[in-house]
Short mmCIF file of C-alpha atoms in Angstrom, two decimals:
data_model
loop_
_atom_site.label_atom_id
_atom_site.label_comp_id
_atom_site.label_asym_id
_atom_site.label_seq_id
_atom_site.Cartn_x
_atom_site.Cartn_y
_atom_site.Cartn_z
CA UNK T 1 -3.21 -16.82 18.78
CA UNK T 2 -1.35 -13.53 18.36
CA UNK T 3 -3.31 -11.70 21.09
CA UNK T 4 -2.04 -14.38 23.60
CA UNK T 5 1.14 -14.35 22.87
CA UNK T 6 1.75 -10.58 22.46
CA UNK T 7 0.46 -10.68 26.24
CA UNK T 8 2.86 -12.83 27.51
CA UNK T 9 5.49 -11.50 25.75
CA UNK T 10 4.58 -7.97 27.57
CA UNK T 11 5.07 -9.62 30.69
CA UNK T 12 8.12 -11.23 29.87
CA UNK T 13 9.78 -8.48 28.13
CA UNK T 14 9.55 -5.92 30.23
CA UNK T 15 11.80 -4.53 33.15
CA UNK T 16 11.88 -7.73 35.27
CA UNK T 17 13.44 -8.76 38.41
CA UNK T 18 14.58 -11.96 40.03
CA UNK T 19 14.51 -13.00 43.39
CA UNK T 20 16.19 -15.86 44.26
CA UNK T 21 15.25 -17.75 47.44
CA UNK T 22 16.49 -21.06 48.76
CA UNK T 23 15.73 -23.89 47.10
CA UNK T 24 16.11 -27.79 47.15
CA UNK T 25 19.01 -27.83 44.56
CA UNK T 26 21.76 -25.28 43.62
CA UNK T 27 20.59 -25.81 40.05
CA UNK T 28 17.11 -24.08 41.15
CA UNK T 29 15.89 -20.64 41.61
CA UNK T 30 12.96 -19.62 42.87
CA UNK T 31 12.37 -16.31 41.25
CA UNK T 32 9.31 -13.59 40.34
CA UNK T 33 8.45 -11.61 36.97
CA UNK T 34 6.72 -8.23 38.04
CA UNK T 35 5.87 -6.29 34.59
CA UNK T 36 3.28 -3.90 34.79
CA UNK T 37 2.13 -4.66 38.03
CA UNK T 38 1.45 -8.22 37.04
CA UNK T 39 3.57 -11.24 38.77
CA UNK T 40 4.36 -14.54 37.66
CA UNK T 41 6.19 -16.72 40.45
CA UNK T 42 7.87 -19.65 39.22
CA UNK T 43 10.95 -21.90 39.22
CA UNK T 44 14.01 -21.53 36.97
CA UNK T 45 16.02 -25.01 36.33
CA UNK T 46 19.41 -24.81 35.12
CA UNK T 47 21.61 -27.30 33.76
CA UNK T 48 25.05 -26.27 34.72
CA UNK T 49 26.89 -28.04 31.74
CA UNK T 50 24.93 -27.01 28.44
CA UNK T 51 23.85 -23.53 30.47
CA UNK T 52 20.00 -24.13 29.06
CA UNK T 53 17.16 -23.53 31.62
CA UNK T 54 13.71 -24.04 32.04
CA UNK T 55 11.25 -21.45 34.08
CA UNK T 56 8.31 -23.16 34.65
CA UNK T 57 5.36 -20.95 36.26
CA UNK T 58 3.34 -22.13 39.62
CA UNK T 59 -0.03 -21.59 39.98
CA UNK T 60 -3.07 -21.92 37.43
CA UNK T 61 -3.37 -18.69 36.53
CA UNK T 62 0.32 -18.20 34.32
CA UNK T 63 -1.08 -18.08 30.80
CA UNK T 64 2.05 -20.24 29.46
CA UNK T 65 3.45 -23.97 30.28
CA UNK T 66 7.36 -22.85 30.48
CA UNK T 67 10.10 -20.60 28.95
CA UNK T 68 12.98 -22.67 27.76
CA UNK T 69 16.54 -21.55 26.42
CA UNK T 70 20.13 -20.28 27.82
CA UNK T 71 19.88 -18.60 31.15
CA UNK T 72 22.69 -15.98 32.00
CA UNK T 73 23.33 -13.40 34.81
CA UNK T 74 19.76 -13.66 35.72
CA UNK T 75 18.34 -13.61 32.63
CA UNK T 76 17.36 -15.53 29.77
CA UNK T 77 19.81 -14.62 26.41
CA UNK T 78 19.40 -15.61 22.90
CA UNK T 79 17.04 -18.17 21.43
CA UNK T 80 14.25 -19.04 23.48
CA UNK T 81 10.92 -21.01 23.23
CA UNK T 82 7.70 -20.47 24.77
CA UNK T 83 5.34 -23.11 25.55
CA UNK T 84 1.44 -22.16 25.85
CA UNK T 85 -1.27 -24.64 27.59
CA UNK T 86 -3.53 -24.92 24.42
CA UNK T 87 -0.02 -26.34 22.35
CA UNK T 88 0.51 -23.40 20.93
CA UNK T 89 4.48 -22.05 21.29
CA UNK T 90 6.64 -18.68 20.26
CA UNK T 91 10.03 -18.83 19.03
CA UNK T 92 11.54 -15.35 20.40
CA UNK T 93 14.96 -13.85 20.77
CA UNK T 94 16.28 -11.92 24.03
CA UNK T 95 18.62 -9.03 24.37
CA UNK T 96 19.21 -7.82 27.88
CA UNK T 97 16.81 -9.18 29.66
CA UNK T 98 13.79 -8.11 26.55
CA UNK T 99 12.70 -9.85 23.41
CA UNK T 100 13.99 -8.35 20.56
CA UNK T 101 14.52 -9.36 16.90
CA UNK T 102 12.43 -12.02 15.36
CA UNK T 103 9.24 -13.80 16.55
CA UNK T 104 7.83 -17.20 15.14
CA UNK T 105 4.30 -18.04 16.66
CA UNK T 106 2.88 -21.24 15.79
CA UNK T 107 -0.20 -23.08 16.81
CA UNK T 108 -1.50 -26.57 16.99
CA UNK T 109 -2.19 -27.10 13.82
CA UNK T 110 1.05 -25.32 12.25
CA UNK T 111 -0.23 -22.13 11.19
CA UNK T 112 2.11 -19.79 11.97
CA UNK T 113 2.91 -15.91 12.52
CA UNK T 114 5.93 -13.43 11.69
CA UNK T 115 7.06 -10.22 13.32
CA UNK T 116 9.39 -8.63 15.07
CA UNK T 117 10.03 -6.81 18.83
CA UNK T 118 12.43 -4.21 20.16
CA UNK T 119 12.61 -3.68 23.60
CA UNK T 120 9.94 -6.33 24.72
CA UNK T 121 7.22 -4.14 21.86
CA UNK T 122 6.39 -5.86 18.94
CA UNK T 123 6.04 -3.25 16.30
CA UNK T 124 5.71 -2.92 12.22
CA UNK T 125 4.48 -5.65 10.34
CA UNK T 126 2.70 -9.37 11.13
CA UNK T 127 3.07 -11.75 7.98
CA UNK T 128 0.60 -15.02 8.89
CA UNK T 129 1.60 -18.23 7.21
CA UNK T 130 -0.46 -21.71 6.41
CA UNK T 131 0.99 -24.67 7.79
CA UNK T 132 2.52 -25.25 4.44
CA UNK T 133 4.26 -21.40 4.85
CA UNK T 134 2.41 -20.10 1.95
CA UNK T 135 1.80 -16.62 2.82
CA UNK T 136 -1.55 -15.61 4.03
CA UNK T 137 -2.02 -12.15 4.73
CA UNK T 138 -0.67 -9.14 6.19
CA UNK T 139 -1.42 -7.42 9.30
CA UNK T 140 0.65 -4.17 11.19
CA UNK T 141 1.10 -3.41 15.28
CA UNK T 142 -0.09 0.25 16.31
CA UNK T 143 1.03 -0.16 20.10
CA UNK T 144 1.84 -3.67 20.47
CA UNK T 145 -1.67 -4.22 19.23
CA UNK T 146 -2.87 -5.69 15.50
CA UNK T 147 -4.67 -3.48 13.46
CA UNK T 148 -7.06 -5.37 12.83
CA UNK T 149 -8.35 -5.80 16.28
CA UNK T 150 -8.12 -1.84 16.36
CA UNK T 151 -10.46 -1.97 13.50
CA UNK T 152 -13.01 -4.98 15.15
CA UNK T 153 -13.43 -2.47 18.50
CA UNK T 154 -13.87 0.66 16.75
CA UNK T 155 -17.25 2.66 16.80
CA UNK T 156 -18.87 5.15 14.68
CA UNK T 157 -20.16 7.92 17.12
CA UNK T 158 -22.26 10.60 16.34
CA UNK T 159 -21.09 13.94 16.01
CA UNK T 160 -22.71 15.48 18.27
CA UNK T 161 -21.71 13.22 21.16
CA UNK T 162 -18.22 13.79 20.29
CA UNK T 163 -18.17 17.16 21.07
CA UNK T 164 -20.72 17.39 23.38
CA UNK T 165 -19.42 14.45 25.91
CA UNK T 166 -16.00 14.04 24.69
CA UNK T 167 -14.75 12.63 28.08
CA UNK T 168 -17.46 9.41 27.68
CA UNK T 169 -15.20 8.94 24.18
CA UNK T 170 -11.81 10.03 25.14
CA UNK T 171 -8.88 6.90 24.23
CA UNK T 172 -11.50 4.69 22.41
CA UNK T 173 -10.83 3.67 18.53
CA UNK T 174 -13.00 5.92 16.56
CA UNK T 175 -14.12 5.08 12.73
CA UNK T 176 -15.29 7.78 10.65
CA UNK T 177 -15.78 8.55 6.78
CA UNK T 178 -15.59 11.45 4.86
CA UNK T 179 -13.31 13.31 2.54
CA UNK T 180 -9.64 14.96 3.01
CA UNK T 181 -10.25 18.44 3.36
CA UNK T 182 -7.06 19.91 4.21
CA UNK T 183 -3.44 19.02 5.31
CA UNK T 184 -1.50 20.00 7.70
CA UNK T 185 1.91 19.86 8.27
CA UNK T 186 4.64 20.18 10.99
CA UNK T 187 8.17 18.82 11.25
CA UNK T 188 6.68 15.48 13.10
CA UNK T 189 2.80 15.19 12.17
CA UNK T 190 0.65 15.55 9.77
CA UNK T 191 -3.04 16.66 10.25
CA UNK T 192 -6.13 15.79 8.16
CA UNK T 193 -9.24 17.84 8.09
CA UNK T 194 -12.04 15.16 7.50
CA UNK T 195 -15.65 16.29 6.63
CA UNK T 196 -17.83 13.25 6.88
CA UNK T 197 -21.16 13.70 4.52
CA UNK T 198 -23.05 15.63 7.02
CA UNK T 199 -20.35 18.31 6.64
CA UNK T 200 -19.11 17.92 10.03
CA UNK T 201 -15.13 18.72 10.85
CA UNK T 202 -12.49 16.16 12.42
CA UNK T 203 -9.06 16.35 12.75
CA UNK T 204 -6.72 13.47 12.80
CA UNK T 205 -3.16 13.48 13.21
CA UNK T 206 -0.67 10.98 12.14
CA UNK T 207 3.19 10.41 12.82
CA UNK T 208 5.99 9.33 10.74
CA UNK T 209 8.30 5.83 11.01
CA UNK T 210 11.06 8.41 12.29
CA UNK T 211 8.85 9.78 15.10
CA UNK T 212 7.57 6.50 16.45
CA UNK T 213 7.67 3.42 15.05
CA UNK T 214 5.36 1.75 17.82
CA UNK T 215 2.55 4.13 16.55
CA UNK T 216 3.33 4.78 13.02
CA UNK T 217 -0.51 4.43 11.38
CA UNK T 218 -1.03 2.01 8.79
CA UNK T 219 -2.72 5.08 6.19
CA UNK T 220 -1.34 5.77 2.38
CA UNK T 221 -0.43 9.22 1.32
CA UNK T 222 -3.60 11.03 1.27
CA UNK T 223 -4.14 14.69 -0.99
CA UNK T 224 -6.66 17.08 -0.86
CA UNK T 225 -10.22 15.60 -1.80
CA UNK T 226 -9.49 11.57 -1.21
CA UNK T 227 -12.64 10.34 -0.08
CA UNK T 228 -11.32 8.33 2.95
CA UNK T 229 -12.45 5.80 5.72
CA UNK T 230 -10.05 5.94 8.78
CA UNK T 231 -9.73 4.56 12.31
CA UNK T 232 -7.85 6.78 15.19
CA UNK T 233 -7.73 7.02 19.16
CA UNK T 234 -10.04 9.98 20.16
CA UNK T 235 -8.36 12.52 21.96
CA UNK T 236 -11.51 15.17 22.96
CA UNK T 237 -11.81 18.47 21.35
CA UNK T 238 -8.50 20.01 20.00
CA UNK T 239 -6.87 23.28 20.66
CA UNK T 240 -4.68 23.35 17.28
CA UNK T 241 -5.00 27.39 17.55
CA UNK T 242 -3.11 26.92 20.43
CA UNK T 243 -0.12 24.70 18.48
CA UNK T 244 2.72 26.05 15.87
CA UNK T 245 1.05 23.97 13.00
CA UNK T 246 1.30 25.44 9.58
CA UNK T 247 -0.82 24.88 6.51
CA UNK T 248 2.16 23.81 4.55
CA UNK T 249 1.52 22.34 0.79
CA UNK T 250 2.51 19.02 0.20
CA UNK T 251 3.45 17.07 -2.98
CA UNK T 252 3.64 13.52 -3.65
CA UNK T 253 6.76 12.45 -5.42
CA UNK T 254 5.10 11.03 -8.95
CA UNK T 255 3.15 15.07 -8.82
CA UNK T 256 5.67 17.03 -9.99
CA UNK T 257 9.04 16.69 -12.44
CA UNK T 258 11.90 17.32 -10.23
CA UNK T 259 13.28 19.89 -13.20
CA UNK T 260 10.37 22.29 -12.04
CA UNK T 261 10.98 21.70 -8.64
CA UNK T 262 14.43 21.47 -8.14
CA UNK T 263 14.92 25.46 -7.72
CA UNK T 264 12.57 25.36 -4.75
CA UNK T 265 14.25 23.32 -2.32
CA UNK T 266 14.98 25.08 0.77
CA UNK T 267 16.66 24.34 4.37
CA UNK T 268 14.41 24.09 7.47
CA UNK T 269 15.57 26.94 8.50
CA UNK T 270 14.58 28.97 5.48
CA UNK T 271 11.18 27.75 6.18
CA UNK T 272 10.78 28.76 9.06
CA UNK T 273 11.55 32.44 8.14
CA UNK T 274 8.69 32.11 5.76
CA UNK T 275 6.06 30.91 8.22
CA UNK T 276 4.19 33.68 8.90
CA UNK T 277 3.80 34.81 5.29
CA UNK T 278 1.95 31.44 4.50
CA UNK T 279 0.26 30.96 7.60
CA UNK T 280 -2.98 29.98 5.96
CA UNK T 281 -6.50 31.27 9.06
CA UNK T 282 -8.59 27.90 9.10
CA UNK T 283 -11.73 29.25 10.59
CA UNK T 284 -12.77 25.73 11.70
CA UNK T 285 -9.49 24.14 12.97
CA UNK T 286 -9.29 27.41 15.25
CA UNK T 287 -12.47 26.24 16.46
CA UNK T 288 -12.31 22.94 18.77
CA UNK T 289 -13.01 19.80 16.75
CA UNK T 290 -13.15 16.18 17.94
CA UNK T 291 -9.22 14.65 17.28
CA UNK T 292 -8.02 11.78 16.92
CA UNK T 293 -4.59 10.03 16.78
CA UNK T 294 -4.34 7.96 13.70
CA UNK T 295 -4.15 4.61 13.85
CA UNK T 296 -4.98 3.39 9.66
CA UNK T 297 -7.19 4.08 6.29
CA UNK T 298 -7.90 3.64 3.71
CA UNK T 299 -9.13 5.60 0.64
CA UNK T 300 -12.45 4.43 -1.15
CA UNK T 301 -12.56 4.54 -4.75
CA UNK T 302 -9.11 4.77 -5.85
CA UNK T 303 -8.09 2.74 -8.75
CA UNK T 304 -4.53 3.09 -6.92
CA UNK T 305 -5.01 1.10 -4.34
CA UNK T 306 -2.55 -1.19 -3.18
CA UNK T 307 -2.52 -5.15 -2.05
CA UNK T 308 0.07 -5.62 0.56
CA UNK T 309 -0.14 -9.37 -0.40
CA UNK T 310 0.93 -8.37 -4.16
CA UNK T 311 2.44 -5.28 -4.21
CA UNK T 312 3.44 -4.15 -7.77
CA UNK T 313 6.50 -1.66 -7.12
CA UNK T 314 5.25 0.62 -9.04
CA UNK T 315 6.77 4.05 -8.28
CA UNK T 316 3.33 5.43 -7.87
CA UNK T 317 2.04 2.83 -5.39
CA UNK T 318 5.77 3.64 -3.60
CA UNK T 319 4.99 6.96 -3.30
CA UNK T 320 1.52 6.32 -2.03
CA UNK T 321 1.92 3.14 0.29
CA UNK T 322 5.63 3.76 2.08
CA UNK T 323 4.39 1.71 4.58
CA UNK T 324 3.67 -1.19 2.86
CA UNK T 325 7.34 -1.18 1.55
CA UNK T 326 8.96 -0.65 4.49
CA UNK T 327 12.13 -2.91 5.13
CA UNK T 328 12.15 -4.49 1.60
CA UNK T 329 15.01 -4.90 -0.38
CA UNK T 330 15.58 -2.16 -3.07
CA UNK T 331 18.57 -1.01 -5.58
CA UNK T 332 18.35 1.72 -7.42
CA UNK T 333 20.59 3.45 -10.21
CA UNK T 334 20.51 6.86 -11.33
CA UNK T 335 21.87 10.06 -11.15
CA UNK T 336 22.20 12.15 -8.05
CA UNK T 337 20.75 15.57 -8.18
CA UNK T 338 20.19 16.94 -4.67
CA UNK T 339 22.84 16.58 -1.79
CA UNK T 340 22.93 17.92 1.91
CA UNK T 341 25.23 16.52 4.24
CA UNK T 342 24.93 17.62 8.17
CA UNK T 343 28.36 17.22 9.64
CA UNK T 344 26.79 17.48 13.23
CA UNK T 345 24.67 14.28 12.90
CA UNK T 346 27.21 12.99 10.19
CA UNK T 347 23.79 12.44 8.20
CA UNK T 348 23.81 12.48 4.23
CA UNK T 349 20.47 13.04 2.35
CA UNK T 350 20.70 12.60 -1.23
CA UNK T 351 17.85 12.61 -3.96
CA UNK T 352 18.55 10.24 -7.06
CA UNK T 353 16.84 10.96 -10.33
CA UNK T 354 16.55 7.03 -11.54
CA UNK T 355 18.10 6.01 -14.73
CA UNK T 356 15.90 5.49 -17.39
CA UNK T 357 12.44 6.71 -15.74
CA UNK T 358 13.52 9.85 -14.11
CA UNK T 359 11.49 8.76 -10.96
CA UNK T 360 13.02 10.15 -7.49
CA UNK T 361 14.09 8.56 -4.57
CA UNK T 362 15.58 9.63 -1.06
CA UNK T 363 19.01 8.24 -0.22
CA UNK T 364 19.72 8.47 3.59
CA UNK T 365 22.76 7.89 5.56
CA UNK T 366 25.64 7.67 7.85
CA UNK T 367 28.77 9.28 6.52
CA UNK T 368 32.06 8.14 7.94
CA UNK T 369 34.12 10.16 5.50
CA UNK T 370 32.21 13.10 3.78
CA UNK T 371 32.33 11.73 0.01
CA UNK T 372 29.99 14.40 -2.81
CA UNK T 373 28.44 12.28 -4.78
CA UNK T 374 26.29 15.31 -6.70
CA UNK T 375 25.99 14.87 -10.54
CA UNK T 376 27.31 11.24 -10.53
CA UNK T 377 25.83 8.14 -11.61
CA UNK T 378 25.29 5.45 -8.52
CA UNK T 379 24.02 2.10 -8.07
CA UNK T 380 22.84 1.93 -4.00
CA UNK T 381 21.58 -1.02 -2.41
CA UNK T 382 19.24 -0.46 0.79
CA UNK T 383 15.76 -0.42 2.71
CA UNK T 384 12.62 1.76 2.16
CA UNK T 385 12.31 3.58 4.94
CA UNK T 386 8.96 5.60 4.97
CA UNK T 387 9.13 9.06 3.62
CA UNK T 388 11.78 11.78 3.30
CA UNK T 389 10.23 15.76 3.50
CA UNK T 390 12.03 17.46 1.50
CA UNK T 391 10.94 21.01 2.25
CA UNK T 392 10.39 23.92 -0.77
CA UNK T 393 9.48 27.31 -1.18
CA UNK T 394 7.79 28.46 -4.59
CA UNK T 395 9.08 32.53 -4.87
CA UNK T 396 6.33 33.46 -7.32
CA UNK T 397 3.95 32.40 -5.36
CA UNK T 398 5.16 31.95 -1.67
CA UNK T 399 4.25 28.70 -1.63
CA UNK T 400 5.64 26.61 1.26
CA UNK T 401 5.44 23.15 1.57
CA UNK T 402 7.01 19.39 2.08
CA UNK T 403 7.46 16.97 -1.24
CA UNK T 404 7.43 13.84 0.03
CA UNK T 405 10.06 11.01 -1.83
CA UNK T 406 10.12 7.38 -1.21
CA UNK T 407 13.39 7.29 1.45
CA UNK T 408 15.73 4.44 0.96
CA UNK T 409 18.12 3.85 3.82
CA UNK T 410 21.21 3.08 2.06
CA UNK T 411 23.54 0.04 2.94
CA UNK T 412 25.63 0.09 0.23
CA UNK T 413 26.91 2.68 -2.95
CA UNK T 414 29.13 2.00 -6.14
CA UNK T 415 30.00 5.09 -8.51
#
């Protein structure tokens, strides 16, 4: 159901232009969709009094019945239904000429699908539904495709092909299993060493919801010596000698009391001037390994691991699985014990020690009118947002590294 719809919503979503031609009635267009290289010819009927409008496809090859809703300047706006062959239909929203916003895909026999598309991409989460809209189970897009298909293609390849043919491999989903040897970080990836059993190296690398949120990997938190199985795009051999990646420390917020770490905290700038004294000589990732680009995991063994069908909101499982929480509702009240406000971007990153538990959240957002809120007691209302990297430099031990606190993207505050 999904993979047919996500299709035609490609084509329709996209940069598309209209060509009128002449037609039998004013109220009629004649007009063709050209998306990636793919046309649909069909014929747009407007009604000139409610300003709703059909486009009905010719040919047998269109892979949907008709497109119905409000037709302006060319374009279809707002609320909008597609109609499929098999009975199946999507409820979708246009913005510009794209689908954007919120997606309802149901089929014959009222089982239905949630998720959402910017710019013509559906991205983040896919909720499925029975017919009687009890929830189902959860699935996420990496580039406009499910997961889970990612996961039904992949293939385990032997090592030794990898490196040995890596162009027969190159942009095929990968699966491989092994355990976290190292992590990597830079200010927009982070890199996992992986030694499966045979003691073979891989690298995969994995973005944030910041960088891209149309490949943002479905893959908890991972430290040093999870035993892991994880899915990625291979990329051939890498050349990370060749890159300004660090081997940066990293701390998961529930590791450490903020009171021993609150000292630490440095700008990015500051951490930059300490690069080359913890630039940490990884004899194997300055050789060439087989790299991937993540798409999920998931670690084996871990009495931590979350159920994004019944998630607990348990700070720890926050921490671990940002992804699983991102968009939901949250408020939060604590103290505030870490400000920095950036007057260029008019950006205000706060970290909030929470009443009662001492647990430690990101606050991020847009100032209007720069307000300190250091050392006060708040109640904000907001989003989880993935991750914030807070960045921190031990002295005694010239330690440099990212702590990573569940970020809340803050809609509302009262002192």
């Amino acid at each position: 159901m999904l993979k047919k719809a996500i299709a035609c919503l490609l084509v329709l979503a996209g940069v598309c232009s209209f060509h009128t031609s002449a037609a039998d009635s004013k109220n009629e267009q004649f007009v063709n969709v050209n998306v990636f290289n793919k046309v649909y010819y069909g014929t747009v009927t407007k009604n000139a009094d409610a300003g709703e409008a059909i486009f009905t496809p010719a040919g047998k090859s269109a892979d949907f019945l008709q497109i119905e809703g409000r037709w302006d300047d060319d374009a279809f706006s707002g609320d909008c239904v597609i109609s499929y062959k098999d009975g199946e239909s999507a409820e979708v929203q246009y913005k510009d000429g794209l689908i954007s916003g919120k997606i309802k895909e149901t089929d014959p026999d009222g089982i239905f699908l949630k998720y959402s598309a910017i710019a013509g991409k559906p991205y983040k989460k896919i909720k499925s539904y029975s017919a009687d809209s009890k929830a189902a189970s959860v699935d996420w897009f990496y580039l406009c495709t499910p997961i889970s298909e990612w996961k039904a293609n992949a293939r385990s390849i032997p090592y030794t092909e990898l490196t040995e043919n890596p162009y027969d491999h190159v942009d095929h989903p990968i699966e491989v299993e092994g355990e976290v040897q190292e992590i990597y970080e830079s200010t927009k990836y982070a890199y996992f060493k992986i030694k499966d059993d045979a003691g073979n190296p891989y690298l995969f690398r994995a973005v944030t919801l910041k960088t891209d949120k149309f490949a943002t990997p479905c893959i908890p938190n991972l430290s040093v010596g999870d035993r892991i199985k994880i899915y990625g795009v291979y990329n051939g051999l890498s050349e990370i000698s060749d890159s300004s990646t660090i081997l940066y420390h990293r701390l998961l917020g529930y590791k450490k009391s903020f009171d021993s770490f609150k000292d630490w905290i440095i700008s990015e700038d500051t951490m930059k001037q300490y690069s080359d004294l913890v630039s940490v000589t990884d004899v194997e990732a300055l050789d060439s390994l087989p790299e991937f680009t993540t798409i999920c995991g998931e670690i084996e063994d871990d009495d931590t691991t979350a159920d994004p069908m019944h998630l607990t909101k348990d700070y720890r499982e926050i921490c671990k699985y940002p992804l699983y929480y991102a968009d939901s509702k949250v408020s939060v009240t604590g103290k505030v014990v870490y400000e920095n406000a950036d007057a260029e971007s008019n950006n205000l990153v706060m970290l909030l020690s929470e009443e009662g538990t001492g647990h430690i959240y990101s606050l991020s957002m847009k100032m209007k009118d720069y307000v300190s809120y250091l050392d006060k007691k708040i109640t904000c209302s907001g989003t989880f947002n993935g991750n914030n990297k807070i960045p921190y430099c031990n002295p005694n031990s010239l330690s440099v590294g990212y702590a990573l606190f569940p970020n809340i993207t803050v809609d509302k505050i009262q002192d």
